[in-house]
Each structure stands twice: as structure tokens, then as C-alpha cells.
Short mmCIF file of C-alpha atoms in Angstrom, two decimals:
data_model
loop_
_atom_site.label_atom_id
_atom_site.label_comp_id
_atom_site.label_asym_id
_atom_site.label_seq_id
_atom_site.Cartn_x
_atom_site.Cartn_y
_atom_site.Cartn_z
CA UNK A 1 30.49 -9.64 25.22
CA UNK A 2 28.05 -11.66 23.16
CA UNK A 3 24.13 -11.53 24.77
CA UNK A 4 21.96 -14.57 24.30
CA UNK A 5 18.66 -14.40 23.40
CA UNK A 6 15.42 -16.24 25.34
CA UNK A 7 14.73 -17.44 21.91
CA UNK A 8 18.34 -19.49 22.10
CA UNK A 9 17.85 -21.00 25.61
CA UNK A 10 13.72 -20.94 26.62
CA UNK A 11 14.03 -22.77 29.44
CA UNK A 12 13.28 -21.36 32.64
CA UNK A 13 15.76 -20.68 35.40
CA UNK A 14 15.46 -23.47 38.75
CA UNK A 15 13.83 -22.09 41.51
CA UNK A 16 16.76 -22.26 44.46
CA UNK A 17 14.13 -23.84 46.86
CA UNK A 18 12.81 -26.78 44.22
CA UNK A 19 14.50 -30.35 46.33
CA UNK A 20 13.34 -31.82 42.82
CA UNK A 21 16.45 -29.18 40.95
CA UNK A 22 18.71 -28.86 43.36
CA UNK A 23 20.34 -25.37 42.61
CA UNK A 24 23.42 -26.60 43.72
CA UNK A 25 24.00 -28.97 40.84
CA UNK A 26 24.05 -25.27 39.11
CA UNK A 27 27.00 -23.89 40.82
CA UNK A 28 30.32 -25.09 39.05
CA UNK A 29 28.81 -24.86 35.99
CA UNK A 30 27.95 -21.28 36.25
CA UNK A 31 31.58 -20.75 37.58
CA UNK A 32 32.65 -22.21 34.80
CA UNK A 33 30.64 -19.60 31.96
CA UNK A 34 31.13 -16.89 34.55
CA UNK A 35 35.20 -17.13 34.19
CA UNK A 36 34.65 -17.33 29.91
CA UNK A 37 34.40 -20.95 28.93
CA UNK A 38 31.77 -22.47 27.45
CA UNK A 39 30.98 -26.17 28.45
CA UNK A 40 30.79 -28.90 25.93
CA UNK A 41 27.28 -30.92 26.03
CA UNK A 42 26.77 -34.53 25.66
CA UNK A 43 25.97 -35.59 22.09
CA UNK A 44 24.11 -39.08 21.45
CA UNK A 45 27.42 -41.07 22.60
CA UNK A 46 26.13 -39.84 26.10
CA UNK A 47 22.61 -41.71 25.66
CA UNK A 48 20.68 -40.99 28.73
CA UNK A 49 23.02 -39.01 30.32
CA UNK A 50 22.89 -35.78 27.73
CA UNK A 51 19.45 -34.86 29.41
CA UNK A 52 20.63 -35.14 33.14
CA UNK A 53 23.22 -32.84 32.80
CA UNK A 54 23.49 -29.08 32.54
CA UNK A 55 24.17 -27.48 29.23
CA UNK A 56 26.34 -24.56 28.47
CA UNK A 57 23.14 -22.81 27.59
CA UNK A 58 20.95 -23.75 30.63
CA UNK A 59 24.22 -22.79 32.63
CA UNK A 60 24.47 -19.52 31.16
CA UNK A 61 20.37 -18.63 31.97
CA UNK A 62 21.34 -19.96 35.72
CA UNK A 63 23.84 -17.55 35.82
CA UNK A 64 22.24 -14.76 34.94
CA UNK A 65 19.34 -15.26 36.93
CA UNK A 66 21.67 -15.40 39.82
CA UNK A 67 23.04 -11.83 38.72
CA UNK A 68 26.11 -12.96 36.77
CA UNK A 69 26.81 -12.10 33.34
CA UNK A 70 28.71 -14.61 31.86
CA UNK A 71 31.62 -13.49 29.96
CA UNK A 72 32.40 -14.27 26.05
CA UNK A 73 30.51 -17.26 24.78
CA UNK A 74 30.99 -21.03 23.52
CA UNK A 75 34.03 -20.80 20.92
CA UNK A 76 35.49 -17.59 21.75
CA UNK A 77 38.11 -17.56 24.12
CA UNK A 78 38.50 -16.67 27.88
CA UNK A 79 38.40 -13.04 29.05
CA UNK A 80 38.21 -11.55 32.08
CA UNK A 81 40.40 -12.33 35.72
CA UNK A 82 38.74 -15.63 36.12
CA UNK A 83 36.63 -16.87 38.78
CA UNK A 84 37.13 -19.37 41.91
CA UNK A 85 34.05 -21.26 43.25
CA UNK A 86 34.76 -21.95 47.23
CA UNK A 87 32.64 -25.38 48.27
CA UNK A 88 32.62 -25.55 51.97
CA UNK A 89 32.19 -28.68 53.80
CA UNK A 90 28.99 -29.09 55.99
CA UNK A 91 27.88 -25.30 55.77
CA UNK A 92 24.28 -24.96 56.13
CA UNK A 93 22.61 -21.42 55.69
CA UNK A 94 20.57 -21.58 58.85
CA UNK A 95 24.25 -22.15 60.30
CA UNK A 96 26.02 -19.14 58.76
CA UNK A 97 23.63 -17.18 59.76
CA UNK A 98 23.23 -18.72 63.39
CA UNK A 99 27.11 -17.69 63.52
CA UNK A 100 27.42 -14.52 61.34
CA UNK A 101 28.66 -12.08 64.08
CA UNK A 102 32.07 -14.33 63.81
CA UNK A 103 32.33 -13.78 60.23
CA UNK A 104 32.92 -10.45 58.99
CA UNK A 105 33.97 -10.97 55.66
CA UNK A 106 31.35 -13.69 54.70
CA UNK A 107 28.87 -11.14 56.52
CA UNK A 108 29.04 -8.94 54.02
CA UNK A 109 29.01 -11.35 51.28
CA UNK A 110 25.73 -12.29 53.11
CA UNK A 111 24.33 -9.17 53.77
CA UNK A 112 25.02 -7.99 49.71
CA UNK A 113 22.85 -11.28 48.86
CA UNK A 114 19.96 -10.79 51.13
CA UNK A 115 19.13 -7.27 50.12
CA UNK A 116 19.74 -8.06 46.19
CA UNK A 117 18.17 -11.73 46.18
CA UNK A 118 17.43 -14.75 48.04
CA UNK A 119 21.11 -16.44 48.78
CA UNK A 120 19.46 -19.78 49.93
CA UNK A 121 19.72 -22.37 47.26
CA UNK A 122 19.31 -26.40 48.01
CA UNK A 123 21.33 -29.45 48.32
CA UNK A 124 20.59 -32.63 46.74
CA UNK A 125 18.81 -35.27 49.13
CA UNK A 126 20.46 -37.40 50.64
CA UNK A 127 22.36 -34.13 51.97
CA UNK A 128 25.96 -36.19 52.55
CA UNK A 129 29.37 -35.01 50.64
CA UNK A 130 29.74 -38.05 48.23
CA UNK A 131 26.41 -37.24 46.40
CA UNK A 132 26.41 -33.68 46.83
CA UNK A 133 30.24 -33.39 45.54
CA UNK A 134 29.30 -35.51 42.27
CA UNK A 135 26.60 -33.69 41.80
CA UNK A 136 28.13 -30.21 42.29
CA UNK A 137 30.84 -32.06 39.61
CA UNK A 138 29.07 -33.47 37.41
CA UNK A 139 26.04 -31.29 37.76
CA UNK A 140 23.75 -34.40 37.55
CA UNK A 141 21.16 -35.72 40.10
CA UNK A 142 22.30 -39.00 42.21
CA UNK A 143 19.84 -40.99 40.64
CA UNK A 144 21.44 -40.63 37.90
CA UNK A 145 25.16 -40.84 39.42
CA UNK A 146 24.44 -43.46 41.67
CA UNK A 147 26.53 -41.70 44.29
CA UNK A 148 23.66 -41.69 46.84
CA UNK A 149 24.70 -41.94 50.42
CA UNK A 150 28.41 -42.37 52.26
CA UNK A 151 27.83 -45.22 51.59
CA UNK A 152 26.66 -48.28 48.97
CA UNK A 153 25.83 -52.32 48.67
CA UNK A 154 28.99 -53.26 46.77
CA UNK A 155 27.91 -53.39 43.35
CA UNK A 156 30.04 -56.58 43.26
CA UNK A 157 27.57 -58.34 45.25
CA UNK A 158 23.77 -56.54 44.26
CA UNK A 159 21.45 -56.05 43.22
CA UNK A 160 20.35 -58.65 45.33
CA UNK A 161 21.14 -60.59 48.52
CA UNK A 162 19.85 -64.12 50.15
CA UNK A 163 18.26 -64.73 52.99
CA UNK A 164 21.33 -65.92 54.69
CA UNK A 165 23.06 -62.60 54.29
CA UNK A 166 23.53 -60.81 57.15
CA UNK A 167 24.28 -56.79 57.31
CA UNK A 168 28.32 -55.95 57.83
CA UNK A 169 30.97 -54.01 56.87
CA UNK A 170 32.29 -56.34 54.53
CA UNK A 171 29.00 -55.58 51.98
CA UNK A 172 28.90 -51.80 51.77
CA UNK A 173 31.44 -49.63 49.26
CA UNK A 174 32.00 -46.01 50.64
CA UNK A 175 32.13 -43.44 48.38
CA UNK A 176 34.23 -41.67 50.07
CA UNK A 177 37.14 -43.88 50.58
CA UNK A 178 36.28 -46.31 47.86
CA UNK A 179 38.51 -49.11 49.76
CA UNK A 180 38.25 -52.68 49.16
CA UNK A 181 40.02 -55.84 47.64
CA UNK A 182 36.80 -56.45 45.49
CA UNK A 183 35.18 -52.86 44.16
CA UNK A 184 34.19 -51.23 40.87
CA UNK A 185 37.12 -48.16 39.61
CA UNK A 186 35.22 -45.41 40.77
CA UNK A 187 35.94 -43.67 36.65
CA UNK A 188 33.79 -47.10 35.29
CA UNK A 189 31.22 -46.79 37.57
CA UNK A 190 30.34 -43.43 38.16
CA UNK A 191 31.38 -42.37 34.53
CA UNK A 192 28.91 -39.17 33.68
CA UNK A 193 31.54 -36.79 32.68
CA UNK A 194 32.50 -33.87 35.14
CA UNK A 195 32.14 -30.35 33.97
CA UNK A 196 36.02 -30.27 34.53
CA UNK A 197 36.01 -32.69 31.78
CA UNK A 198 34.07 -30.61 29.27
CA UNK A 199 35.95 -27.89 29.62
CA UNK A 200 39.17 -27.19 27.61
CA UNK A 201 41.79 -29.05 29.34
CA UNK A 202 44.13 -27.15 31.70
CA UNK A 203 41.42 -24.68 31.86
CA UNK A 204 40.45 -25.04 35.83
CA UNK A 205 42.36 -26.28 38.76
CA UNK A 206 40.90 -27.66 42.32
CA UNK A 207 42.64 -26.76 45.38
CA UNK A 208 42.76 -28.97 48.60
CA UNK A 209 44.22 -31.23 50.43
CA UNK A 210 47.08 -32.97 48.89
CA UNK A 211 45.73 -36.67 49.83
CA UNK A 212 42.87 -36.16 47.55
CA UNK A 213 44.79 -35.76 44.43
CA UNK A 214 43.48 -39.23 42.47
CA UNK A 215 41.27 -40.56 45.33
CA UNK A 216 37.98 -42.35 44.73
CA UNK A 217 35.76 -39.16 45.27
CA UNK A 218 38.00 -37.31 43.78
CA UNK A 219 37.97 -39.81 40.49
CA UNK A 220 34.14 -40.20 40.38
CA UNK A 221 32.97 -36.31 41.32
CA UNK A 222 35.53 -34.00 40.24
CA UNK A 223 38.29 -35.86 37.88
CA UNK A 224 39.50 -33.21 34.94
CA UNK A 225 41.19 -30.62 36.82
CA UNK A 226 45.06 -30.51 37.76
CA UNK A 227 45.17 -30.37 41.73
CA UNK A 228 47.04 -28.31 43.78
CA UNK A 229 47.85 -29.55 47.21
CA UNK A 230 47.75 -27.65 50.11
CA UNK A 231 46.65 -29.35 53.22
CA UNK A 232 46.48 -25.69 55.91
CA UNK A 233 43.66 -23.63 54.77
CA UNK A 234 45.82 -20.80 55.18
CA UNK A 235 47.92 -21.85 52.01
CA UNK A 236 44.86 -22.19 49.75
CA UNK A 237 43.84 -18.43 49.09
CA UNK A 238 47.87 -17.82 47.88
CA UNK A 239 47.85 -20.89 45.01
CA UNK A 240 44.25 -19.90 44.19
CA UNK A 241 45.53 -16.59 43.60
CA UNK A 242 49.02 -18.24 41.52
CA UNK A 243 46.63 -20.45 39.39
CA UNK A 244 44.41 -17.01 38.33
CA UNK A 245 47.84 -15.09 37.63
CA UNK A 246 49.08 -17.65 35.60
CA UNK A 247 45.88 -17.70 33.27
CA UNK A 248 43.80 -20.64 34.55
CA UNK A 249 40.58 -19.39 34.49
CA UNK A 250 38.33 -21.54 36.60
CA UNK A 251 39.43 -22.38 40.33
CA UNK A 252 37.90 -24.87 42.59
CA UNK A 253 38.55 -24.41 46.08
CA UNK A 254 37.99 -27.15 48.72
CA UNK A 255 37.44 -26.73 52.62
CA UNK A 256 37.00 -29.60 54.50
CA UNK A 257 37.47 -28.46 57.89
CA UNK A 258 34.15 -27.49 58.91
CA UNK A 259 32.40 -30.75 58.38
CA UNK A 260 35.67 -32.58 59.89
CA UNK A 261 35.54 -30.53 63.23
CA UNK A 262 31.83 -31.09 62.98
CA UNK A 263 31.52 -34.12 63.22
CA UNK A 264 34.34 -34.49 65.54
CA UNK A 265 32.78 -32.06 68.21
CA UNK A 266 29.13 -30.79 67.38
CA UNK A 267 28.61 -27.68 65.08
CA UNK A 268 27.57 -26.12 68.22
CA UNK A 269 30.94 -26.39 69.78
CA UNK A 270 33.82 -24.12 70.62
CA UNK A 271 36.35 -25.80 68.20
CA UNK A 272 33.77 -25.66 65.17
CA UNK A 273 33.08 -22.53 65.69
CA UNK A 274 36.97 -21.43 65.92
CA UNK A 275 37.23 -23.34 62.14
CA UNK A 276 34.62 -20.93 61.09
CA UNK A 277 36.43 -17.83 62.31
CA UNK A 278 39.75 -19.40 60.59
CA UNK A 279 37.61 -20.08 57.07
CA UNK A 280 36.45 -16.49 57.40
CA UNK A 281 39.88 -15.39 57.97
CA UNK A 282 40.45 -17.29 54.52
CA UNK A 283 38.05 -15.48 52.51
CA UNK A 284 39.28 -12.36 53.38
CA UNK A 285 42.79 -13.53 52.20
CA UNK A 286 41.39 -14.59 49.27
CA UNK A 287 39.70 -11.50 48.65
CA UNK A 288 42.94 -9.59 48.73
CA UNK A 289 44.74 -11.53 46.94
CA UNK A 290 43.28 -12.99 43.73
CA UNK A 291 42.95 -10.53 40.59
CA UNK A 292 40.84 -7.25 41.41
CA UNK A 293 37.90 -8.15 39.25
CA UNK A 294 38.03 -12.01 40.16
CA UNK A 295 34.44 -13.32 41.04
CA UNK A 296 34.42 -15.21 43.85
CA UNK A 297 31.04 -17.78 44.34
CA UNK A 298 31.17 -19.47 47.72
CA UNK A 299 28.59 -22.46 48.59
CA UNK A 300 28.22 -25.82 50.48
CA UNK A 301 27.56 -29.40 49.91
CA UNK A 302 25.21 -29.25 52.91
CA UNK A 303 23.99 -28.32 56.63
CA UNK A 304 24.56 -30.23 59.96
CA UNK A 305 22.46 -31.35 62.92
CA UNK A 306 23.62 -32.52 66.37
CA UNK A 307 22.67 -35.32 67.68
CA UNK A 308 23.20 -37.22 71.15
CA UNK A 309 22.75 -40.96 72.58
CA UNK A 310 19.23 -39.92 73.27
CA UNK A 311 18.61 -39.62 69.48
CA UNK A 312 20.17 -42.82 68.93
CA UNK A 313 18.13 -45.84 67.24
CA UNK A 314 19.74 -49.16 67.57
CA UNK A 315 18.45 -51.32 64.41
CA UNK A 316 19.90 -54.32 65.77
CA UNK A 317 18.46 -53.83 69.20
CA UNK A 318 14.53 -54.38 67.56
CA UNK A 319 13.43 -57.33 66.26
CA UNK A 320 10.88 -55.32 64.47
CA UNK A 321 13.45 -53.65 62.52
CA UNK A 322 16.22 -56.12 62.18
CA UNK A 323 13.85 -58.96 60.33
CA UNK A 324 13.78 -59.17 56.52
CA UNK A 325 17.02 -57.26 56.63
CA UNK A 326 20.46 -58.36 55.11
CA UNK A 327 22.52 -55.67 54.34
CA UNK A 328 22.26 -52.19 55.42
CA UNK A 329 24.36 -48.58 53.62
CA UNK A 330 23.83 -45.23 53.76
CA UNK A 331 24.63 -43.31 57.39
CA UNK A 332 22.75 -42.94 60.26
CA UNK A 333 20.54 -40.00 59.42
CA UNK A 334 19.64 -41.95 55.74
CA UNK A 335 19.59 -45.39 55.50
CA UNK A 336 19.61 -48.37 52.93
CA UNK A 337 18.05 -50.88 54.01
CA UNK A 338 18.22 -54.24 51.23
CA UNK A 339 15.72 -56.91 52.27
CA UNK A 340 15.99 -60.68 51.28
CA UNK A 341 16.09 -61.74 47.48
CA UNK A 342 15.14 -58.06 47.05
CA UNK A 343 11.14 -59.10 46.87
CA UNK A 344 9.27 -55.56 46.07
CA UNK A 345 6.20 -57.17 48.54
CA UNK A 346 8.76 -57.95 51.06
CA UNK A 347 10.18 -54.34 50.82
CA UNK A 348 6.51 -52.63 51.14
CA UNK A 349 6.16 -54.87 54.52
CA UNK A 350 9.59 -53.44 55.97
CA UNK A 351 8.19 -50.16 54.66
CA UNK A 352 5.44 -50.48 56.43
CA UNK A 353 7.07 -52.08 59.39
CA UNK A 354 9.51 -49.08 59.68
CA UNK A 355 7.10 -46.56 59.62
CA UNK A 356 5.11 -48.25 62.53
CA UNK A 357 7.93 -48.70 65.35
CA UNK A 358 9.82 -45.05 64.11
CA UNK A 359 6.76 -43.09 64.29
CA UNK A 360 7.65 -39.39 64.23
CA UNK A 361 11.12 -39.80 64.57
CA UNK A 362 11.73 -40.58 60.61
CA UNK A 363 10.88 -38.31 58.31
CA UNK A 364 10.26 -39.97 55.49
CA UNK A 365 9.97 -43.98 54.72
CA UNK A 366 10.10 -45.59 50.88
CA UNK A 367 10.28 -48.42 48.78
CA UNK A 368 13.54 -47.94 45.90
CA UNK A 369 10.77 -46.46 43.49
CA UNK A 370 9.52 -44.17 45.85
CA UNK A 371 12.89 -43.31 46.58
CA UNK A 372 13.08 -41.30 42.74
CA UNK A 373 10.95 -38.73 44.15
CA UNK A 374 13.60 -37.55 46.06
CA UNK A 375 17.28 -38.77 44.44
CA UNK A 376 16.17 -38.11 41.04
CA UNK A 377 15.34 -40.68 38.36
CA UNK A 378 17.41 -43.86 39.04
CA UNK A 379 19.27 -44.85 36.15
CA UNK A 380 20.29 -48.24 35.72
CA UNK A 381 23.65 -48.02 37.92
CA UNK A 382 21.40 -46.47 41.19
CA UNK A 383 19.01 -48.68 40.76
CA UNK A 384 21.64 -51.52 41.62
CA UNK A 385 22.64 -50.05 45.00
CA UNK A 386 19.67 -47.76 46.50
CA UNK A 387 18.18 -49.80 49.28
CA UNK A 388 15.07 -51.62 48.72
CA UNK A 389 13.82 -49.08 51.60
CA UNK A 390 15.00 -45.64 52.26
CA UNK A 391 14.85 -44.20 55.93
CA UNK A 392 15.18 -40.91 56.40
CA UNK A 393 15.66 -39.58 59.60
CA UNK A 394 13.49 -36.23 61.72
CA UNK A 395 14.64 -33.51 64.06
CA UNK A 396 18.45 -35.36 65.35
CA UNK A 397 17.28 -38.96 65.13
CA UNK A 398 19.97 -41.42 63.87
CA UNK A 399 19.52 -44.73 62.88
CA UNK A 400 22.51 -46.82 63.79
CA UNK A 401 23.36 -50.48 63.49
CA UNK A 402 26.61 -52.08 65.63
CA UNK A 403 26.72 -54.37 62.90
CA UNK A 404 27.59 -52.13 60.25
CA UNK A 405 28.42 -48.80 62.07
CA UNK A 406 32.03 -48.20 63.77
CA UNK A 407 31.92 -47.15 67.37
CA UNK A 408 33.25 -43.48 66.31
CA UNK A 409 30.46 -43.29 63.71
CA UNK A 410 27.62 -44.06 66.15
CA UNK A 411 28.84 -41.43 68.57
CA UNK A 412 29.48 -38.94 66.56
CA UNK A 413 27.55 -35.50 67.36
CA UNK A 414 27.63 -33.67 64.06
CA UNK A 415 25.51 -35.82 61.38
CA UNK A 416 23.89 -34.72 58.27
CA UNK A 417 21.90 -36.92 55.41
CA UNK A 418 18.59 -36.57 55.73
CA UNK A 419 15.79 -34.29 54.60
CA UNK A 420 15.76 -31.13 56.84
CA UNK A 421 16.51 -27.45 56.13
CA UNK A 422 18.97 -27.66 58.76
CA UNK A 423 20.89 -29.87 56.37
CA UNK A 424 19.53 -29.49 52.83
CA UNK A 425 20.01 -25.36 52.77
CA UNK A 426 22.86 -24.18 52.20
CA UNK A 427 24.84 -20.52 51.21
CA UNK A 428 25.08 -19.18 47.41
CA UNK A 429 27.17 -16.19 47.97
CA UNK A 430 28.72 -14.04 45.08
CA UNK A 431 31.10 -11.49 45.41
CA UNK A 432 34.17 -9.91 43.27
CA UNK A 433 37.10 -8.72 44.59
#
């Protein structure tokens, strides 16, 4: 096993509670180093992009600063059973722990961490899948990706709107779906390369549902890997376990079921807490089955609030809020809100505007350069779809428009997106089987 010196890679391990280095941008990397592969780095045909991303040496320090050795070392080849790095859906910390008596597996896993190290790293803000997926992918801030919200202003039609515009469906691209007669190929426009892509090809796999094999997310966060489809959690642990047998490495491991149920029903409900008991009951199959030796690094994209019609803002229902505005992206607990001909005096007004009828019940209120402090420089492709004002939203408050917003969207109880520890912490667990 070849040791690296501090001389070879000085800089300094993130600090897992820094919102401005999201340790979670950290994660696949390090699963990647941790199962013997070394990552390929950006050279000058990746302009600005080569210093936004991780390296292979900043990835090994991360590791080992987490407690992981990384095994063998860039050219050499892979040794060891492999590793699989689990990403759950909508897991906050505060959550796991809330619910840890129904988890006995991931108890353990959570107990280990706590008495050997602090197993509370961060999300990226906004704390929503689409940004915290590419980011966990591509390991680079959203600024930079441009993936920042569920939603986006249609490149197509921004940077900037008229007057005349008016905020609907018909303007915003979701990066989630990424549906629409008239949108950018989600490879062109989000195109910082994925650590699956600078890896040695068929070196890692991702496992989840078959439907997401060459969707937009899938194409803009996590494109590289050869995907497995299994659509019952059940099933995952057994081709996890195939894929390591067979040689692959590095295994990516997808459960969605969590956030779906949460949002459904309330992470305080009976039926999410039932999908936590069944992703439990996962783990433990995993654990048994995969190579003794196999590392196993389990995390989430973010947390969850609950919310109720009590919480609920209606844009379009204040005059105050509605003027100034023609298009509106993001999701109800962070919002983009693009004001006419995109003035930057205009934008400080709704700014200012926003902040005087919300009050207490937003967290945070910013103009698109403010905005950096928290999404990371904006490179040129962000700066084309962040919102001329960012809302983020306190305690449960949503901000919902009818105009833009389905009627499931505005009523649903589990949300997530803004700025809160509720939502931005989330688990780094590490275990070996």
C-alpha cells in the first residue's frame, strides 16, 4: 500500500460543518480511492472547471481524515473487495437519530461513528436532490454546475425576461425530469465531468431504479457508470453484492424511497417511518452479503421538514410580492424569483420588498450575487438561471405560487430546500462488512 506524504497533497482536510465545502461533495470520490482507483483530474482542456472539482489527491487526504486508508494509488491497479457508497434520499442526521431505536443495523453504524468522530457532514445549499446528486457526482459546487434548485428558468428563454412575462409552468426546466419540447441535453449543459467518468471505464456501477437508466438527472449528475436496475429495495443489496464478485470495484447504491414516502406523507408519519425500518432491513442484507472486507459508506443528499397549510405563503395572493415578478423556479422552501429585464436595482427593491412582508418567516433573502455566498461561485452557466432574488425559507415556511406550483406540490407535507440543519445535515457513516 503506497503512503502519501503532506508534502504531496498540503491542503487541509474540509471541516464536515463548513456550508461553504460541503463535505458531501467529498463522498463518492473518497469511495472511489477507498475501493483502489485513482481519479483522473482535469488538465487545462477543463478551464475553470479543474479548480472546482476534487482531485485524486485532495480525495485521498478526505479520506483519511475520515478514517479510511485508501488502498493502492493512481496507476497501480485495484486491490482489495471494493467498496459501495449507499446515498439515501431525504435522510437528515437529526432524523436518523430522531428514529434510531427502529434501526438496528444503521444504529450501530451510528453509534461506531459517534464515539470515533463526528458522523455529521453537510449538504450543499439549496438542500434539494438535483443539486445535491450533481454535486455528490461530480463533486463540484452548484454554482459551478448550475444544477441549483428542482427547478430552473429554461435556459432557452434567460437570462432575461420582459415585463410582459408572466410566471408559469411553461418557463421553468426541472432538473429532475428534464421534460420539454424546447430544453438544453442535460450532457451539454451540465457538462463538468462525473467522477464516474474519470475513473477507468467499467470500473463502478450505480444501482437503482430501472427508469433512471439514461434520464436527465441521471445524464447530468451521475453519467459514466453501467446501471443496474432494480426497482424493490430488497433486490439492490443482492446485485450490489454480484457487481463486487464479479470485480467492479466501486458501487453506487440509490434509495429513493425515503424522500418519496416523505413527501407523500410527512417524515413524521407511520408509512415513512415503516420505509426506514425496510432501508434498515437493507443494510443489514447488504452487510451479509457483499465481500467480508467490503467498505460500506452510507450518506444522504439531505434532511426534511414538515410543513402544513398554516406554513403556506401564497406569492400570488400579495401584491407586495407578486409585482416586478415574471417568472418564478426553485420549490417552495427556495425560490427563484427573475424580475423584469433582469435590472440589478429592480432586483435589490424585490429584495428589499421580500424581506419586509416575510419577516421572520424567510431565512435568508439575496440578490443573484449574494446568492454565491451560499451556491458557490456562479460560473457562467448558473449565472443564466439563478433567480435575480433567492428566498430561502425558516422553521416549515413554504413559499408557493398557484401559478407555477401543481396542486400536489403545494400540499405536500415533507419539503426540503432551504437552509436549516433539519435539512442541510445529513449521515456519513462507514462501516466494513
Amino acid at each position: 500500500m503506497r503512503s502519501r506524504t503532506v508534502a504531496e497533497d498540503p491542503s487541509p482536510a474540509p471541516a464536515p460543518d463548513s456550508p461553504r465545502d460541503p463535505a458531501l461533495r467529498y463522498v463518492l470520490a473518497v469511495g472511489a480511492v477507498s475501493a483502489g482507483l485513482a481519479l483522473s483530474d482535469p488538465g487545462n482542456d477543463g478551464g475553470s472547471v479543474a479548480g472546482s472539482v476534487v482531485t485524486d489527491a485532495k480525495a485521498r487526504r478526505v479520506a483519511r481524515s475520515w478514517g479510511i486508508e485508501p488502498v493502492g494509488g493512481p496507476g497501480e491497479a485495484p486491490g482489495g473487495p471494493g467498496t459501495v457508497v449507499v446515498l439515501v434520499d431525504g435522510l437528515g442526521l437529526e432524523m436518523l437519530r430522531q428514529r434510531r431505536g427502529h434501526t438496528p443495523t444503521m444504529r450501530r453504524w451510528l453509534d461506531q461513528d459517534d464515539n470515533g468522530g463526528d458522523c455529521r457532514i453537510l449538504t450543499c445549499r439549496p438542500s434539494t436532490t438535483a443539486a445535491a446528486l450533481t454535486m455528490l457526482g461530480t463533486s463540484a459546487l452548484p454554482g459551478t454546475t448550475g444544477m441549483v434548485g428542482y427547478s430552473v428558468l429554461n435556459p432557452h428563454l434567460g437570462p432575461t425576461l420582459p415585463a410582459t412575462a408572466a410566471p408559469s409552468p411553461a418557463q421553468v426546466l426541472s432538473l429532475i425530469t428534464w421534460k420539454g419540447d424546447d430544453v438544453p441535453g442535460p450532457r451539454a449543459w451540465q457538462d463538468v465531468p462525473t467522477i464516474f467518468e474519470r475513473l477507468p471505464t467499467g470500473s463502478a456501477v450505480s444501482i437503482g431504479p430501472a427508469r433512471f437508466a439514461g434520464s436527465g438527472l441521471t445524464e447530468a449528475a451521475l453519467r459514466g457508470a453501467s446501471h443496474l436496475g432494480a426497482d424493490r429495495l430488497e433486490d439492490r443489496p443482492g446485485l450490489a453484492a454480484g457487481a463486487l464478485r464479479r470485480g467492479t470495484p466501486l458501487v453506487y447504491l440509490y434509495v429513493g424511497e425515503l424522500d418519496h414516502t416523505g413527501h407523500k406523507h410527512g417524515w413524521l408519519s407511520e408509512q415513512w417511518l415503516a420505509q426506514l425500518e425496510r432501508l434498515d432491513a437493507a443494510m443489514a442484507e447488504l452487510v451479509r452479503r457483499v465481500p467480508a472486507g467490503t467498505r460500506i459508506i452510507l450518506s444522504a443528499d439531505h434532511g426534511m421538514v414538515d410543513t402544513d397549510a398554516a406554513h403556506r405563503i401564497d406569492l400570488s395572493a400579495h401584491r407586495e410580492l407578486t409585482r416586478d415578478v415574471v417568472a418564478v423556479a426553485g420549490e417552495p422552501r427556495l425560490t427563484h424569483l427573475h424580475v423584469s429585464d433582469g435590472d440589478t436595482d429592480l432586483a435589490a427593491e424585490v429584495a428589499h420588498r421580500y424581506r419586509h412582508v416575510l419577516g421572520e418567516r424567510a431565512a435568508w433573502i439575496g440578490t443573484r450575487d449574494q446568492a454565491a455566498e451560499h451556491l458557490g461561485a456562479l460560473s457562467p452557466r448558473a449565472r443564466g438561471v439563478v433567480g435575480d432574488v433567492v428566498v430561502a425559507m425558516a422553521g416549515t415556511w413554504v413559499l408557493v405560487d398557484p401559478r407555477v406550483h401543481s396542486e400536489s406540490a403545494i400540499a405536500m407535507p415533507g419539503v426540503h430546500g432551504s437552509f436549516t440543519t433539519a435539512e442541510t445535515e445529513v449521515p456519513l457513516l462507514v462501516t466494513e462488512a
